[in-house]
JSON list of N, CA and C in Angstrom, two decimals:
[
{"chain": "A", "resi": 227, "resn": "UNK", "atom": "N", "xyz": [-3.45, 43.91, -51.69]},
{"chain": "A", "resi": 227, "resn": "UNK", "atom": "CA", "xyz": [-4.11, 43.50, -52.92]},
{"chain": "A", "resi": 227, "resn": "UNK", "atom": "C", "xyz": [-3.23, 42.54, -53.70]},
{"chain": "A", "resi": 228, "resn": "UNK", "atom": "N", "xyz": [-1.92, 42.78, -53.48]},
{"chain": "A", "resi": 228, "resn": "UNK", "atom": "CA", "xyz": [-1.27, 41.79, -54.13]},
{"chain": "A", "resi": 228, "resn": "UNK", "atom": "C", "xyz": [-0.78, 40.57, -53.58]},
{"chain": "A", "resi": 229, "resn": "UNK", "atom": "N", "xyz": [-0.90, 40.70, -52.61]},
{"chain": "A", "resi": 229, "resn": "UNK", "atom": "CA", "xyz": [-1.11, 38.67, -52.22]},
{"chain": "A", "resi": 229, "resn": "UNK", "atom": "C", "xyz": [-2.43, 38.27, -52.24]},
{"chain": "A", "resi": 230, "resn": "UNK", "atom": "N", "xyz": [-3.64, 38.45, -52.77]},
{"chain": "A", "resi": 230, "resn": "UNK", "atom": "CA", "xyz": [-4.44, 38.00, -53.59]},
{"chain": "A", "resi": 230, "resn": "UNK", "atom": "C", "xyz": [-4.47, 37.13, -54.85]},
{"chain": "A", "resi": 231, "resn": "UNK", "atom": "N", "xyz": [-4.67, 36.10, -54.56]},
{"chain": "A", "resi": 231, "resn": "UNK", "atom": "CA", "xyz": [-4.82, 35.70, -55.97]},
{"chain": "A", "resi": 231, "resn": "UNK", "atom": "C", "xyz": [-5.88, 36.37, -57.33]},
{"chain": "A", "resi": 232, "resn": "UNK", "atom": "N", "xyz": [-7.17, 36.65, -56.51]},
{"chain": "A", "resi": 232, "resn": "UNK", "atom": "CA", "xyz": [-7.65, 37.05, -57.54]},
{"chain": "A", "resi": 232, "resn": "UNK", "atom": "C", "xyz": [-8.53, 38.39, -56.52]},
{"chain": "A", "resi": 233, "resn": "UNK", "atom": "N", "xyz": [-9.16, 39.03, -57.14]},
{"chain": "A", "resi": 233, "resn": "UNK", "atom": "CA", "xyz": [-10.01, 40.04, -57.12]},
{"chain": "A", "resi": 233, "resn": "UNK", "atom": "C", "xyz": [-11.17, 39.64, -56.05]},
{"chain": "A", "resi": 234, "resn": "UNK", "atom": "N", "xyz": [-11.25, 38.50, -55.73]},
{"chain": "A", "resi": 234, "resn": "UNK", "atom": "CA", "xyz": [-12.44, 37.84, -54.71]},
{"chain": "A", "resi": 234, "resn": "UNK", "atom": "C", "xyz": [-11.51, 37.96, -53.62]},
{"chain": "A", "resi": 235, "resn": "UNK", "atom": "N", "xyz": [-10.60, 37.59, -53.43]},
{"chain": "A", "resi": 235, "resn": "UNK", "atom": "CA", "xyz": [-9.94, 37.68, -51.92]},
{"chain": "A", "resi": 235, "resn": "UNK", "atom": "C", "xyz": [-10.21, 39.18, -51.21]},
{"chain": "A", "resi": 236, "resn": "UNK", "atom": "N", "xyz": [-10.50, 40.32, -51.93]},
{"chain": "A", "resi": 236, "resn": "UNK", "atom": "CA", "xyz": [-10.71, 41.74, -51.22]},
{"chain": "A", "resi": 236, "resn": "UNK", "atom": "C", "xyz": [-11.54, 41.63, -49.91]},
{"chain": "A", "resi": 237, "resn": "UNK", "atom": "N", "xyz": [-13.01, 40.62, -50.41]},
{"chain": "A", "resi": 237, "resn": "UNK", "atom": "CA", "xyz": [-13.93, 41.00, -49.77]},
{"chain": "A", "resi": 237, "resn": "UNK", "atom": "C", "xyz": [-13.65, 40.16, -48.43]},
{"chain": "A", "resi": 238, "resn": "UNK", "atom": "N", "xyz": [-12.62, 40.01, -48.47]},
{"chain": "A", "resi": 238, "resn": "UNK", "atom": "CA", "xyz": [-12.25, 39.26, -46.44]},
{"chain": "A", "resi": 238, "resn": "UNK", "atom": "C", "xyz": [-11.59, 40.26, -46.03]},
{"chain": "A", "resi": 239, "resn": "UNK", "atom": "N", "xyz": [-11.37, 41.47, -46.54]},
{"chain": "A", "resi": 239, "resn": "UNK", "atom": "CA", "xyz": [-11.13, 42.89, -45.21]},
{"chain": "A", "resi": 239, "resn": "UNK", "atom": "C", "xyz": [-12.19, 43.57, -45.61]},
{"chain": "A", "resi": 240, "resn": "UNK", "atom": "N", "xyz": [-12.90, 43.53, -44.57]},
{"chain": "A", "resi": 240, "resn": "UNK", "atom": "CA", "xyz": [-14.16, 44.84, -44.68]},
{"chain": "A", "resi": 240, "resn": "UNK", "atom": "C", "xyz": [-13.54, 45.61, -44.63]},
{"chain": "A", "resi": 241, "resn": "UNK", "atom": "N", "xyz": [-12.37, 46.28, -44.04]},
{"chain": "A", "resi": 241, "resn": "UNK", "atom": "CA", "xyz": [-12.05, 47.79, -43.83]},
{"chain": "A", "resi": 241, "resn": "UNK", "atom": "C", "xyz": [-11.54, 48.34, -45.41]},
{"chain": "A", "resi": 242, "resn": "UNK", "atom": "N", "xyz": [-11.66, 47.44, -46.39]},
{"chain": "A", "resi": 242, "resn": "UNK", "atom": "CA", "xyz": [-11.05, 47.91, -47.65]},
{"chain": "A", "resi": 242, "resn": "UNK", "atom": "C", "xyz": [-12.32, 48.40, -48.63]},
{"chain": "A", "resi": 243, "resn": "UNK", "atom": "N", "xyz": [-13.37, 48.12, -47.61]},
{"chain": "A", "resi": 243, "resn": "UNK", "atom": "CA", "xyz": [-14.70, 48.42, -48.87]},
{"chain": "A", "resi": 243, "resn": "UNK", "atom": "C", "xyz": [-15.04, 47.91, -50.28]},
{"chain": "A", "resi": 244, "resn": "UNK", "atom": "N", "xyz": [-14.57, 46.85, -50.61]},
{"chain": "A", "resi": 244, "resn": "UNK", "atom": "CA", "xyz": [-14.15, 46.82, -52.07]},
{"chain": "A", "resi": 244, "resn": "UNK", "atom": "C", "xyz": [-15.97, 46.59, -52.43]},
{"chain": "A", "resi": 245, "resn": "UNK", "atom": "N", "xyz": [-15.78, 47.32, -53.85]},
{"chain": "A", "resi": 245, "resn": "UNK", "atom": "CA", "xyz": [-17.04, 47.60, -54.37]},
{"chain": "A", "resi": 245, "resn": "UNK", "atom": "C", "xyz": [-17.46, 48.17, -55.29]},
{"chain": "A", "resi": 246, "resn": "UNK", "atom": "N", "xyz": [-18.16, 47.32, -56.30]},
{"chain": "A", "resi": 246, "resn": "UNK", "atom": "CA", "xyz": [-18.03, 47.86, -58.07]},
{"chain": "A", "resi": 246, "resn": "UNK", "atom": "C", "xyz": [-19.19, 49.30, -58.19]},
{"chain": "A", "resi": 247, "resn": "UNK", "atom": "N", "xyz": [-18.44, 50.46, -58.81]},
{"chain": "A", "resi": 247, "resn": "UNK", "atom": "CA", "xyz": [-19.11, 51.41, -58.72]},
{"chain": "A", "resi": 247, "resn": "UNK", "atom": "C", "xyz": [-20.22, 51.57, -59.69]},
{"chain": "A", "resi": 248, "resn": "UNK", "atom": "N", "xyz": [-20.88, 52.84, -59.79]},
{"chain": "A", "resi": 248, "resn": "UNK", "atom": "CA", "xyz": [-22.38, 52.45, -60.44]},
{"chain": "A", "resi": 248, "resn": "UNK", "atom": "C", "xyz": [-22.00, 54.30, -61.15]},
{"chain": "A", "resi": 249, "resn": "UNK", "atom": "N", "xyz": [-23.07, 54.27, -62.09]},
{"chain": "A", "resi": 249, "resn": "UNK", "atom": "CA", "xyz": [-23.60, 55.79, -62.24]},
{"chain": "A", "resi": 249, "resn": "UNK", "atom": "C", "xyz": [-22.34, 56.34, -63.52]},
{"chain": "A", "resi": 250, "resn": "UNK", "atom": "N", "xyz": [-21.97, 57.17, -63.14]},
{"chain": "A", "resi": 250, "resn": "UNK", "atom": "CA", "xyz": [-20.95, 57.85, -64.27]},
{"chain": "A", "resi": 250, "resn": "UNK", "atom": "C", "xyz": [-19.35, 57.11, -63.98]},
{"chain": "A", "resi": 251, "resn": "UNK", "atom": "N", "xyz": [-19.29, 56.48, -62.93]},
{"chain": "A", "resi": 251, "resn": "UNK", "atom": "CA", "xyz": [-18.17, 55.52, -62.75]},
{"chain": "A", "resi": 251, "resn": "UNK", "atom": "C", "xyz": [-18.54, 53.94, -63.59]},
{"chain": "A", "resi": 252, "resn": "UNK", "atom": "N", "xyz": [-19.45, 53.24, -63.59]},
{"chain": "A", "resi": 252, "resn": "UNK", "atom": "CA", "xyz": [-20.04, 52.05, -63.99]},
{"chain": "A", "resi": 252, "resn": "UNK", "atom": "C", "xyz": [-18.86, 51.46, -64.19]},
{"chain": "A", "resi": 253, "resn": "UNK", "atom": "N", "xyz": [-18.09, 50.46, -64.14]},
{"chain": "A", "resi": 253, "resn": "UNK", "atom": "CA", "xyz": [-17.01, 49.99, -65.25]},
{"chain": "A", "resi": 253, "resn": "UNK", "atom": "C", "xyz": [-15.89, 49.85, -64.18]},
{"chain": "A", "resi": 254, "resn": "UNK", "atom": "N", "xyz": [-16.02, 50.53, -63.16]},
{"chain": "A", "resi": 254, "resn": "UNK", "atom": "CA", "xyz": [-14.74, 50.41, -62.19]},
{"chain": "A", "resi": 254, "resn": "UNK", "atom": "C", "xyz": [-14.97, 49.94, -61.06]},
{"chain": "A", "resi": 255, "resn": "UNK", "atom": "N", "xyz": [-14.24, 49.33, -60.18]},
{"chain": "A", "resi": 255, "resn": "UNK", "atom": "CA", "xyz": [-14.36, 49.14, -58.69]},
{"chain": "A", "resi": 255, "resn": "UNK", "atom": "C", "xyz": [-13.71, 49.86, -57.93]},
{"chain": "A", "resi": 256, "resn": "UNK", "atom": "N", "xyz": [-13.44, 49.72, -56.69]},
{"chain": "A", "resi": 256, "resn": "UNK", "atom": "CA", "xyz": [-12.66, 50.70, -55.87]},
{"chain": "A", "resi": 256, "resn": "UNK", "atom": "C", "xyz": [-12.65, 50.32, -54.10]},
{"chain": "A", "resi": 257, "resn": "UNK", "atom": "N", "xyz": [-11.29, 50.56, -53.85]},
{"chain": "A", "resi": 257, "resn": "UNK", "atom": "CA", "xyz": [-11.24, 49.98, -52.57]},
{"chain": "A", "resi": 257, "resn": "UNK", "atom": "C", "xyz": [-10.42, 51.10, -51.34]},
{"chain": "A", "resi": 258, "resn": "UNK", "atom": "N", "xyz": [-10.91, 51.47, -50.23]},
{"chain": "A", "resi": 258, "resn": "UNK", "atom": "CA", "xyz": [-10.73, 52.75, -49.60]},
{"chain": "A", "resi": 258, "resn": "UNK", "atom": "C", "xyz": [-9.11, 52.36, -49.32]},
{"chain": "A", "resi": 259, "resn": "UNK", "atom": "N", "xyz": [-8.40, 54.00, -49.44]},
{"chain": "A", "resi": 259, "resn": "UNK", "atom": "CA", "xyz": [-7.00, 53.95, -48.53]},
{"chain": "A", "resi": 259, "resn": "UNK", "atom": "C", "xyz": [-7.46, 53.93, -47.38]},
{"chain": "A", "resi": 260, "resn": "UNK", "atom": "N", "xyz": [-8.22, 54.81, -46.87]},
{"chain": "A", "resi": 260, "resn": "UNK", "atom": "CA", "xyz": [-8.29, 55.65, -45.76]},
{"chain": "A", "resi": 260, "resn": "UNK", "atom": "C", "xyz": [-9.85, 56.62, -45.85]},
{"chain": "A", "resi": 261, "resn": "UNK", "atom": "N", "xyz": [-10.08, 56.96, -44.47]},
{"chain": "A", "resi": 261, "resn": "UNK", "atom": "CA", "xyz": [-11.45, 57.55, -44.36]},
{"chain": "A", "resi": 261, "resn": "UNK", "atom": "C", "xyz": [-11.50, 58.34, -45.74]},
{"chain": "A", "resi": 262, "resn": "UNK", "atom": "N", "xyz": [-10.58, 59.32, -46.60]},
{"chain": "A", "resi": 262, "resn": "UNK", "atom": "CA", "xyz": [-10.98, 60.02, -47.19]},
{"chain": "A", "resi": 262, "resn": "UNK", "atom": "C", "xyz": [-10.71, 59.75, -48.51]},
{"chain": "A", "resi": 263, "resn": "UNK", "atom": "N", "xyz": [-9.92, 58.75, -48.95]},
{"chain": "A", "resi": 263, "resn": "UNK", "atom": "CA", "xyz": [-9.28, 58.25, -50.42]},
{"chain": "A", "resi": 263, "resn": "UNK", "atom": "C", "xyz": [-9.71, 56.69, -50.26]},
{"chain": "A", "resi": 264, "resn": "UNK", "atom": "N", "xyz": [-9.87, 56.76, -51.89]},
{"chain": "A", "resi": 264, "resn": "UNK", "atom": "CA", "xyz": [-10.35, 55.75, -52.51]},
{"chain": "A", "resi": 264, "resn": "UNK", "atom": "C", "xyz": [-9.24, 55.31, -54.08]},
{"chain": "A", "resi": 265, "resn": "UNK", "atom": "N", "xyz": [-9.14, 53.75, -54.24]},
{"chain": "A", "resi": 265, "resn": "UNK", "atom": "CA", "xyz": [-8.20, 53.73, -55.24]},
{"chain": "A", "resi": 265, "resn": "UNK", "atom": "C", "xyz": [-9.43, 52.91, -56.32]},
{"chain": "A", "resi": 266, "resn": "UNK", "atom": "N", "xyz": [-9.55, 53.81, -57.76]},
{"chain": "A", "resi": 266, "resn": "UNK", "atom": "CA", "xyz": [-10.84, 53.43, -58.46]},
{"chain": "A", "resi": 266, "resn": "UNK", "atom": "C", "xyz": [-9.54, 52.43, -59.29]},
{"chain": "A", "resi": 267, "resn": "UNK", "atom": "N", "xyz": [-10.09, 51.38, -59.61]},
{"chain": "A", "resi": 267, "resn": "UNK", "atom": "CA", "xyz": [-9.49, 50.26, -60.89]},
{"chain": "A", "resi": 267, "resn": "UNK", "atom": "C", "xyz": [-10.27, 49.42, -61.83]},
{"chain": "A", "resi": 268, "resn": "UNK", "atom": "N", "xyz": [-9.85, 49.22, -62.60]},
{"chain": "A", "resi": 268, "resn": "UNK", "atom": "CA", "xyz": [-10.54, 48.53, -63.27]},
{"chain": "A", "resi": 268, "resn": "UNK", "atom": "C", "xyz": [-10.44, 47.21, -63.27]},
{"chain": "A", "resi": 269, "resn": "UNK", "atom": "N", "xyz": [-11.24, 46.28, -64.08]},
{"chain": "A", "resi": 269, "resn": "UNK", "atom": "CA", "xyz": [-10.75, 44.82, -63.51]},
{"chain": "A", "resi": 269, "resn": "UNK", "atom": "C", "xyz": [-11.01, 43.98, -64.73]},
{"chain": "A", "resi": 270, "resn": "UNK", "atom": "N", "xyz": [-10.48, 42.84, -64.91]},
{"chain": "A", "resi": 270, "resn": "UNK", "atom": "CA", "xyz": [-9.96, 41.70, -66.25]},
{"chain": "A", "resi": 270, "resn": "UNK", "atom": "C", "xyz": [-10.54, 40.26, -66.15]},
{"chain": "A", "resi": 271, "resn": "UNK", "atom": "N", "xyz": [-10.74, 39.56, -66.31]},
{"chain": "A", "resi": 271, "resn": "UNK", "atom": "CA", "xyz": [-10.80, 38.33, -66.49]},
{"chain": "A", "resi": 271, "resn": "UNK", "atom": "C", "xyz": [-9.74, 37.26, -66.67]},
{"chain": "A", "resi": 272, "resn": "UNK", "atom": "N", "xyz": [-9.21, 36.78, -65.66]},
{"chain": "A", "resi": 272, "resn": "UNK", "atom": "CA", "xyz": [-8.11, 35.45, -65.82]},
{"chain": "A", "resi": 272, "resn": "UNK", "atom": "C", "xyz": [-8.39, 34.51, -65.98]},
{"chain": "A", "resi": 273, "resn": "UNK", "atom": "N", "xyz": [-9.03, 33.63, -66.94]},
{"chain": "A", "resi": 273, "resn": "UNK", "atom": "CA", "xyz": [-9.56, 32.51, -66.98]},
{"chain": "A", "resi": 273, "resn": "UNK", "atom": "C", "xyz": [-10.59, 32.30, -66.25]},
{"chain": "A", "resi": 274, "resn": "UNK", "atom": "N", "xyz": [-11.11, 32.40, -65.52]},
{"chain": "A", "resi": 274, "resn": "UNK", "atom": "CA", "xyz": [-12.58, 32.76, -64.18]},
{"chain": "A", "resi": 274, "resn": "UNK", "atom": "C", "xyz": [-12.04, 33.48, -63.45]},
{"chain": "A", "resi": 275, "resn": "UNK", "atom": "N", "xyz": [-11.40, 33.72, -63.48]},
{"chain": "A", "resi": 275, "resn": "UNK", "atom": "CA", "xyz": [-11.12, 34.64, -62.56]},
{"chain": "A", "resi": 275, "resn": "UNK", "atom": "C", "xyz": [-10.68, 35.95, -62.28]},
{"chain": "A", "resi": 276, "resn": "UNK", "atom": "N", "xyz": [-11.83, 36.84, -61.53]},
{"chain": "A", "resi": 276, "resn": "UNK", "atom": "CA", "xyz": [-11.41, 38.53, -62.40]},
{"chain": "A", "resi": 276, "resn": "UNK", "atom": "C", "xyz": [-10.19, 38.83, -61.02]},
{"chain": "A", "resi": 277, "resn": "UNK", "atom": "N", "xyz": [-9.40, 39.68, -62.08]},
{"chain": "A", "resi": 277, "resn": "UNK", "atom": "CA", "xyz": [-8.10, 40.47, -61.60]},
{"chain": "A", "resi": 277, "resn": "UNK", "atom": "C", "xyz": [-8.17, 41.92, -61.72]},
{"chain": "A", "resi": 278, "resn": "UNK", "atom": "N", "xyz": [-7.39, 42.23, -60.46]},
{"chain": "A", "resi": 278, "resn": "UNK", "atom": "CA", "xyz": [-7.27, 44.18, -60.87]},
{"chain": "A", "resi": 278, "resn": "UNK", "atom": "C", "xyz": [-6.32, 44.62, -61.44]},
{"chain": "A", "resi": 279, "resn": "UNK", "atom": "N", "xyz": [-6.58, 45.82, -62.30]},
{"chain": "A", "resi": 279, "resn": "UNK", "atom": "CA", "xyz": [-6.05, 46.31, -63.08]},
{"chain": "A", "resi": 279, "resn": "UNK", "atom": "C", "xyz": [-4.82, 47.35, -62.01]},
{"chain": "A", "resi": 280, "resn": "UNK", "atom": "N", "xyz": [-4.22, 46.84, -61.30]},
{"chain": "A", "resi": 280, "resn": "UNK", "atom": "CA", "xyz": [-3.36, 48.08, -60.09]},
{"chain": "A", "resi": 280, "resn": "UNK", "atom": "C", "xyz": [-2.65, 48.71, -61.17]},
{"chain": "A", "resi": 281, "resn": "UNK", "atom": "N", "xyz": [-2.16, 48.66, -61.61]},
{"chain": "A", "resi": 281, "resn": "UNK", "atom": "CA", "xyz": [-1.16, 49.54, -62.60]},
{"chain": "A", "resi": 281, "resn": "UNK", "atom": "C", "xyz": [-2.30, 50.29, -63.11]},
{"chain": "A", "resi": 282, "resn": "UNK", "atom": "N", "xyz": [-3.67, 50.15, -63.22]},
{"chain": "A", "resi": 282, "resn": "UNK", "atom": "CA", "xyz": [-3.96, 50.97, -64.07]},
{"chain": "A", "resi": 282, "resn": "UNK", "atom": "C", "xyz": [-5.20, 51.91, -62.65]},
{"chain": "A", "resi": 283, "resn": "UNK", "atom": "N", "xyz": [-4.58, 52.09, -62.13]},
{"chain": "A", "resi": 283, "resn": "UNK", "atom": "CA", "xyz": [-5.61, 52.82, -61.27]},
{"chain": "A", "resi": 283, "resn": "UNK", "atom": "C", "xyz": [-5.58, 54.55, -61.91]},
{"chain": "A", "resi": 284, "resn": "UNK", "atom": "N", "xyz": [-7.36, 54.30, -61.54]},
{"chain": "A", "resi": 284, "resn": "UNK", "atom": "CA", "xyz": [-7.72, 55.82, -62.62]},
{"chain": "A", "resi": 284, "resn": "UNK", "atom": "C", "xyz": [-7.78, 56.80, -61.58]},
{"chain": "A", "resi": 285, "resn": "UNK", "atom": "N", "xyz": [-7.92, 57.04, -60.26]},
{"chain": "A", "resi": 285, "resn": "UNK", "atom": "CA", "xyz": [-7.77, 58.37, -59.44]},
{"chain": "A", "resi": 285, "resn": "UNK", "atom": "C", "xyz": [-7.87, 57.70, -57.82]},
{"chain": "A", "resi": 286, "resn": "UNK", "atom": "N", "xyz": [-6.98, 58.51, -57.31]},
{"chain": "A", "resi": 286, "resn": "UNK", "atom": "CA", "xyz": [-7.17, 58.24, -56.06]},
{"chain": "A", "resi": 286, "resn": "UNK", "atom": "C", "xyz": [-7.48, 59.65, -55.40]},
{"chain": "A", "resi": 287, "resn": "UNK", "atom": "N", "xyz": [-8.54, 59.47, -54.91]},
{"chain": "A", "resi": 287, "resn": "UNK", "atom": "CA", "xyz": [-9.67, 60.82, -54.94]},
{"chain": "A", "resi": 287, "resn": "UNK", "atom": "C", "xyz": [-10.13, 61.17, -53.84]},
{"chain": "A", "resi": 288, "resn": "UNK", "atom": "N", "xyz": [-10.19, 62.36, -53.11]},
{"chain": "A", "resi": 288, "resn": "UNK", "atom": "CA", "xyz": [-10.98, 62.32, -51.95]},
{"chain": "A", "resi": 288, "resn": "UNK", "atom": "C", "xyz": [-13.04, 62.83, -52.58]},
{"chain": "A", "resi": 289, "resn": "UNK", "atom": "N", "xyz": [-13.16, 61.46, -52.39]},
{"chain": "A", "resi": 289, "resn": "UNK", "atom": "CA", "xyz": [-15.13, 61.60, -53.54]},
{"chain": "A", "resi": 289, "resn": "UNK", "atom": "C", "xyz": [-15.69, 62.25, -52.98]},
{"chain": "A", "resi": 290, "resn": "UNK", "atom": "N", "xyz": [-15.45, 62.46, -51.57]},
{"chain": "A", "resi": 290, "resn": "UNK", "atom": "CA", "xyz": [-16.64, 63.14, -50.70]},
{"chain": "A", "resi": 290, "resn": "UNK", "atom": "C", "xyz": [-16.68, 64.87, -50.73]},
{"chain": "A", "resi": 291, "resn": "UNK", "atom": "N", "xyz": [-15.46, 65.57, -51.13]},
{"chain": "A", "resi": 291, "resn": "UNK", "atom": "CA", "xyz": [-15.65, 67.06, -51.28]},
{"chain": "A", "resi": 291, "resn": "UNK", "atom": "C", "xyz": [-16.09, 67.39, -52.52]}
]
């Protein structure tokens, strides 16, 4: 994530899922460690260009139990 320039470079690894969440999450995105964890973040605006909030990651969660 961090040799990214911005928050658009995610979506060239599919295996990272990246994908803005919906429902009682709304407001965050999130991109998989691994089959069972997920890292939720939030994200900013850099001049056009949105950035993630990594320092501010809100749970890294297994969502599915």
């Amino acid at each position: 994530m961090k040799s990214e320039s911005d928050i658009n470079g995610l979506n060239k690894y599919g295996s990272l899922h990246y994908e803005h969440l919906h429902g009682d999450k709304e407001g965050l995105s999130s991109v998989r460690v691994n089959d069972q964890y997920r890292i939720e973040f939030t994200e900013d605006i850099n001049g056009d260009s949105p950035i993630a909030n990594i320092c501010n990651i809100i749970e890294l969660s297994n969502h599915y139990k």
